[in-house]
XYZ file of C-alpha atoms in Angstrom:
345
model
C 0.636 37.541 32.193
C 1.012 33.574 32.436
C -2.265 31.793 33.421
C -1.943 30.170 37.070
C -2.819 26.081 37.367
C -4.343 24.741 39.481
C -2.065 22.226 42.012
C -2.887 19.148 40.543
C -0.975 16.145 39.673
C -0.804 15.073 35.659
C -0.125 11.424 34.583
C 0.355 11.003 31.046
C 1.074 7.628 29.110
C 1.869 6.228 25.522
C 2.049 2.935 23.945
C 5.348 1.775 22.212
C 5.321 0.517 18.400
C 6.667 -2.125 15.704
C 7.300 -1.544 12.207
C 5.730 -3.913 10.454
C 7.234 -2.292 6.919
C 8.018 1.210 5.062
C 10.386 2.205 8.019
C 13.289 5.373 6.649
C 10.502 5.910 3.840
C 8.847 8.263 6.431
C 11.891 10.480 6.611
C 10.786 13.986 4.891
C 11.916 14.587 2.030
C 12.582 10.896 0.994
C 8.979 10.025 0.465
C 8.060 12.662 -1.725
C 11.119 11.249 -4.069
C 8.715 7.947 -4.148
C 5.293 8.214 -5.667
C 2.567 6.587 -3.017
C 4.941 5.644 -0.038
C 3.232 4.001 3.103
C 4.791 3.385 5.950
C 2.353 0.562 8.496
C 3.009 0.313 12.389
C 1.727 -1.689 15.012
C 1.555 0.184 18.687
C 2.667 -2.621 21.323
C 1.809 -2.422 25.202
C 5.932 -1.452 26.300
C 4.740 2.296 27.699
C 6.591 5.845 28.611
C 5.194 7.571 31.057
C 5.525 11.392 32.333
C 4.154 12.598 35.803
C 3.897 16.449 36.546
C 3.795 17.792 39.972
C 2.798 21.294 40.208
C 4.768 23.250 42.946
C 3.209 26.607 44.872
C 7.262 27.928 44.229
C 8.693 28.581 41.071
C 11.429 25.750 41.571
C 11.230 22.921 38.489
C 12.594 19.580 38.880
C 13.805 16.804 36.168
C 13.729 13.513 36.897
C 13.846 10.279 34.823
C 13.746 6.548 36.522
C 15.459 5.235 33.753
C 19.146 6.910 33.451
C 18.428 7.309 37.547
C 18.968 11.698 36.690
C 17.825 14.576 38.427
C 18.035 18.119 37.818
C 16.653 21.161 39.664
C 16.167 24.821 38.467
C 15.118 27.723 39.810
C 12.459 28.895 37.196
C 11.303 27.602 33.502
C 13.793 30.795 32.395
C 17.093 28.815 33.679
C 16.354 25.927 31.659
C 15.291 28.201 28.147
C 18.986 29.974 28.235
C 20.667 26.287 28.181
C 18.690 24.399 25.791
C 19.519 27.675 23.381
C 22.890 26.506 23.812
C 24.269 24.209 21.109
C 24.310 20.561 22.225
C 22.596 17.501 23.764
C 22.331 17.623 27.288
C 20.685 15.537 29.877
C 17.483 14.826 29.852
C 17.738 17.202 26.568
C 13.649 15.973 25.447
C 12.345 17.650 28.646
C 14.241 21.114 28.354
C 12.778 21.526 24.864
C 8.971 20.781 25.795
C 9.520 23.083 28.816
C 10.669 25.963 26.572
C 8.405 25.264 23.837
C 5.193 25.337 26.220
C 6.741 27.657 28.968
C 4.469 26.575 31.535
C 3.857 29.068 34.227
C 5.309 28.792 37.723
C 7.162 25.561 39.370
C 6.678 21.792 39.075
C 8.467 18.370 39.411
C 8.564 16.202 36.144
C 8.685 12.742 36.467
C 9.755 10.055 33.660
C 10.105 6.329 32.781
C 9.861 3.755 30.096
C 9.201 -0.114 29.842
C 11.725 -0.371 27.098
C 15.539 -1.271 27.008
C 17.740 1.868 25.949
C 17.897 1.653 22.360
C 15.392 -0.680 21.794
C 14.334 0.334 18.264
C 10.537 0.578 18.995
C 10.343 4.193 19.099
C 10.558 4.429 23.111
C 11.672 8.701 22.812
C 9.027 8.857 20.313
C 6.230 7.981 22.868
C 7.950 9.901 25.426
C 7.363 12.876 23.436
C 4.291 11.689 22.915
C 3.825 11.770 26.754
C 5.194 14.926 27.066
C 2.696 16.711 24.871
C -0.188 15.161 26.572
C 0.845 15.937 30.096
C 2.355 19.613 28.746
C -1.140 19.817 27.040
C -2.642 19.380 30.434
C -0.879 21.611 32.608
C -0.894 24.566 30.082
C -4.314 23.990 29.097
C -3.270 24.478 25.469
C -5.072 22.214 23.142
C -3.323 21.404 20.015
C -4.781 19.404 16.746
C -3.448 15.776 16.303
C -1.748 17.167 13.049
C 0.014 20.083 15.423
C 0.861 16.830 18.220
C 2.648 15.090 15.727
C 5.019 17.854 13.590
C 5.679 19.165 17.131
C 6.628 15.948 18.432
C 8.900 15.855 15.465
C 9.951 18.806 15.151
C 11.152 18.712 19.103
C 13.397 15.268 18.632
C 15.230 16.604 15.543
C 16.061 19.580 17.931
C 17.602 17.007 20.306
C 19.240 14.630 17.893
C 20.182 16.785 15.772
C 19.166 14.623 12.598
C 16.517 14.413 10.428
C 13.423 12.339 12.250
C 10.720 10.556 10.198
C 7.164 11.210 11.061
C 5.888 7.450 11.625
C 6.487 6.456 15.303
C 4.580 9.251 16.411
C 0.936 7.565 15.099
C 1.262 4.054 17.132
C 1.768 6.313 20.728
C -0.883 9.081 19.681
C -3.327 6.563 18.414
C -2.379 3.224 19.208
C -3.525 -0.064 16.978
C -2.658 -0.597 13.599
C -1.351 2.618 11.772
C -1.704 2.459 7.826
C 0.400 5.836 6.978
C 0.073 7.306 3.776
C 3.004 9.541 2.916
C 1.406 12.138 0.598
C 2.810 15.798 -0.566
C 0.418 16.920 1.632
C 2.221 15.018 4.545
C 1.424 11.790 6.046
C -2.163 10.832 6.591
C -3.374 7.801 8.999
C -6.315 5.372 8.361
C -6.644 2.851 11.613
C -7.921 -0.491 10.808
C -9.782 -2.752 12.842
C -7.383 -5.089 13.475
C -7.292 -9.155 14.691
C -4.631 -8.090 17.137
C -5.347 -11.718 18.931
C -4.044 -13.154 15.520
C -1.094 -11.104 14.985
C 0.271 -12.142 18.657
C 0.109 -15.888 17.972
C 2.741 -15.641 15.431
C 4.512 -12.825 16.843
C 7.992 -12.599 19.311
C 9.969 -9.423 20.390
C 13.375 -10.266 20.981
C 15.920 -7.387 22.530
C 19.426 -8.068 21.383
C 20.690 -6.725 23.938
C 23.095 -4.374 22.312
C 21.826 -0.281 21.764
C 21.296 0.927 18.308
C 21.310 4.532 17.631
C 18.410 5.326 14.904
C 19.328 9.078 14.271
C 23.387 7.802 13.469
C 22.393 4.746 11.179
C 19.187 7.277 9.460
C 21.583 10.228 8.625
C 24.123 8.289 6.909
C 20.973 6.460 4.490
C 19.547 10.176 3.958
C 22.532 11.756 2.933
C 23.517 8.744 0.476
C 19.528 9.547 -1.005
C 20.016 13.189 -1.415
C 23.392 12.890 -3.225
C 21.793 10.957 -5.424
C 23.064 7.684 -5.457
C 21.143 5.758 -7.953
C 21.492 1.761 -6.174
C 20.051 3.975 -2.940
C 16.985 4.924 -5.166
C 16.552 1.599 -6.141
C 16.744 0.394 -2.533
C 14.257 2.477 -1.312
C 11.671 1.301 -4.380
C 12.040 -2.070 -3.397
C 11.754 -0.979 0.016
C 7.996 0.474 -1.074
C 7.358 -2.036 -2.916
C 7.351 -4.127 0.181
C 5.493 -2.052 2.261
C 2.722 -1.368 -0.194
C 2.450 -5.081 -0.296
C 2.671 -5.064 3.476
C -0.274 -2.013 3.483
C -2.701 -4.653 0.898
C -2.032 -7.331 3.530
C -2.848 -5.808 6.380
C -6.098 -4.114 5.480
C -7.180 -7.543 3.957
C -5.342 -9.391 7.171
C -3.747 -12.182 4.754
C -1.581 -13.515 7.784
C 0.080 -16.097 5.199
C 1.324 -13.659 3.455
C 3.141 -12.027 6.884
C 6.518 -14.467 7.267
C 7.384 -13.404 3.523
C 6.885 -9.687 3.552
C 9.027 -10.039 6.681
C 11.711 -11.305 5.147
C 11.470 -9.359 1.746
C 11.423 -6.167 4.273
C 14.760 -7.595 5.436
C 16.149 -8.317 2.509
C 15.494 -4.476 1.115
C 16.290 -2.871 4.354
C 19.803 -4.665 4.464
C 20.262 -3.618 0.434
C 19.841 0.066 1.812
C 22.543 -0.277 4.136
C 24.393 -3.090 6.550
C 24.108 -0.699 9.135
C 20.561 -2.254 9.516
C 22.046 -5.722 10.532
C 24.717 -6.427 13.288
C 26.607 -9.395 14.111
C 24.085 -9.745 17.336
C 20.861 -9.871 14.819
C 22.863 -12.258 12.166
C 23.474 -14.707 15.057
C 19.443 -14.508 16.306
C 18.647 -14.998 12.806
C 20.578 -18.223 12.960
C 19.574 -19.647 15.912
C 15.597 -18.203 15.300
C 15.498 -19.677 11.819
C 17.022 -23.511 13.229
C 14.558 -22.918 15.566
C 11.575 -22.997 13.140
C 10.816 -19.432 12.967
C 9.857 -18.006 9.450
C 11.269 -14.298 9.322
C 12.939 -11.896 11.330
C 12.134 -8.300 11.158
C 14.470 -5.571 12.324
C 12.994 -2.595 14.516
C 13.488 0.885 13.608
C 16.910 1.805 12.635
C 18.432 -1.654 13.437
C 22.123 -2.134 14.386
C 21.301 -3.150 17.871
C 18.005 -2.947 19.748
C 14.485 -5.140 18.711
C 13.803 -6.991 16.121
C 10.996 -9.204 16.093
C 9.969 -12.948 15.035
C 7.082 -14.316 12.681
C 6.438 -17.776 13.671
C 3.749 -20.736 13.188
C 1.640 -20.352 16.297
C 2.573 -24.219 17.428
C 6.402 -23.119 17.316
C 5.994 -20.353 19.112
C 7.167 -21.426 22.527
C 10.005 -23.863 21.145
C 11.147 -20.602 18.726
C 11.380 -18.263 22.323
C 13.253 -20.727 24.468
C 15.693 -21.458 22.069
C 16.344 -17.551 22.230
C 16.838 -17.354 25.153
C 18.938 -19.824 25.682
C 21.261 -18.407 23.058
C 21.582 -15.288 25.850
C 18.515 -13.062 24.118
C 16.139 -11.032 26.210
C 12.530 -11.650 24.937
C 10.177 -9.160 25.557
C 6.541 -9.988 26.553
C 5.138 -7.365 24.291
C 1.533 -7.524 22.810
C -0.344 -5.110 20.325
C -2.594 -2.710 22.102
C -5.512 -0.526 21.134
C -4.644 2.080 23.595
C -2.996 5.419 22.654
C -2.250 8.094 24.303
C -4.161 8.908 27.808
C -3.521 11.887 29.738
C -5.413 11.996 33.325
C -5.345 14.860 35.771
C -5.793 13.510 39.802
């Protein structure tokens, strides 16, 4: 027989991230095809959050602020028979956690994020973070950070239907600087105490303003890597090669050495494929660079979404309003030492 709840009101919330290098390295199996692959993240103050309402009834309730949908079933059982069914539905990330942790009686389940659609700074990533925290909550099932994060996985390649890499999940469970080590035992994380106050002088998030779709742009990169093509192998070992560079940097915080492992890390990522640029990120780079910035980094999967800027500190503010004159929505993001929080009221 299910355990009971008690009626009280869960409010969950997880930090956002950038990639500072090693991004598509974290997709399993491609890293164990690399010796000593790291992948390093930066969680960034753009939240998700989830709100559960428990109901005395046994009705349950969807709703996300973002896409402005709501859905309303009789019982956790309704929901269970349709995500069995093949295909993406609405509000697709919500069906799965209900099924996987088949909470007992009815609730309402409230979402939202502080991030454009498609941003590329792994916005579903810390919703599912969310999820598990609040879920976590209201079942009173307590799982191990390793468990958080291959469920969390595990979950989104349900609803995309693609392979997912492991990485984003770190920055929204943990928050601060990630340093991921992707072993044959998995990934590990080491956290680094990190001059976040630094980092944020030189540092500009930009939104393109067109949508990129990661799982699209990472299938199409993993299936060129397990048929073997060898210019893909050699893509992704330059591709290391900056992000083990990137790793050393970090843990040493040798901030000159940021603007050129930002541009290396786009010169490798756009090797791998030129589904990682877009005409919108060729003409940012343009106007950014005239601008005086030093690099531009693409976020996530590129295509569309975030990138973001590496600049001297004293051309910061020059470098952003010549964005946004050039029509570009820039985001004020910061890094954040906050990860996941989960508070019952």
């Amino acid at each position: 027989m299910k355990k009971r709840r008690p009626l009280k009101k869960i409010e969950s919330v997880s930090p956002t991230r950038v990639d500072l290098a090693g991004g598509t390295l974290d997709l399993w199996p491609l890293y164990i095809f690399h010796q000593d692959c790291v992948t390093v993240n930066l969680a960034i103050d753009i939240r998700t959050y989830v709100t559960i309402i428990p109901r005395k009834d046994e009705k349950i309730i969807l709703a996300s602020a973002d896409t402005k949908t709501e859905q309303i079933y009789k019982n956790s059982d309704e929901i269970s028979i349709e995500v069995k069914e093949r295909g993406n539905h609405d509000l697709h990330l919500l069906k799965v956690h209900i099924d996987f942790w088949k909470p007992s009686g009815g609730f309402e389940l409230h979402t939202k994020s502080e991030s454009p659609v498609g941003a590329g700074i792994a916005a579903s990533s810390s919703l599912n973070i969310s999820l598990c925290g609040a879920f976590s909550a209201l079942t009173e099932r307590v799982l191990s950070d390793h468990e958080i994060v291959t469920l969390a996985g595990n979950l989104e390649a349900r609803v995309i239907q693609t392979p997912t890499g492991c990485q984003d999940y770190f920055p929204a469970l943990y928050g601060g600087l990630n340093l991921i080590e992707l072993t044959a035992l998995g990934p590990r994380r080491k956290g680094l105490d990190f001059n976040m106050d630094e980092f944020y002088k030189h540092f500009i998030l930009i939104y393109t303003g067109k949508p990129h779709h990661s799982g699209l742009n990472n299938w199409k990169i993993f299936k060129d890597h397990i048929d073997g093509h060898d210019q893909t192998y050699e893509n992704f070992e330059a591709l290391k090669g900056v992000a083990l560079n990137m790793y050393e940097s970090c843990s040493n915080q040798k901030w000159e050495n940021f603007g050129q492992l930002f541009d290396d890390e786009f010169k490798a990522r756009v090797a791998i494929s030129k589904v990682f640029s877009s005409p919108e990120i060729e003409r940012l780079r343009e106007v950014a660079f005239e601008a005086g910035a030093e690099a531009l980094k693409i976020c996530g999967a590129g295509g569309g979404g975030c990138v973001f800027l590496w600049t001297a500190p004293q051309k910061k503010n020059e470098v952003e309003n010549k964005c946004q004159q050039a029509g570009f929505q820039v985001l004020k993001a910061q890094p954040t030492r906050a990860g996941l929080e989960t508070k019952i009221s």
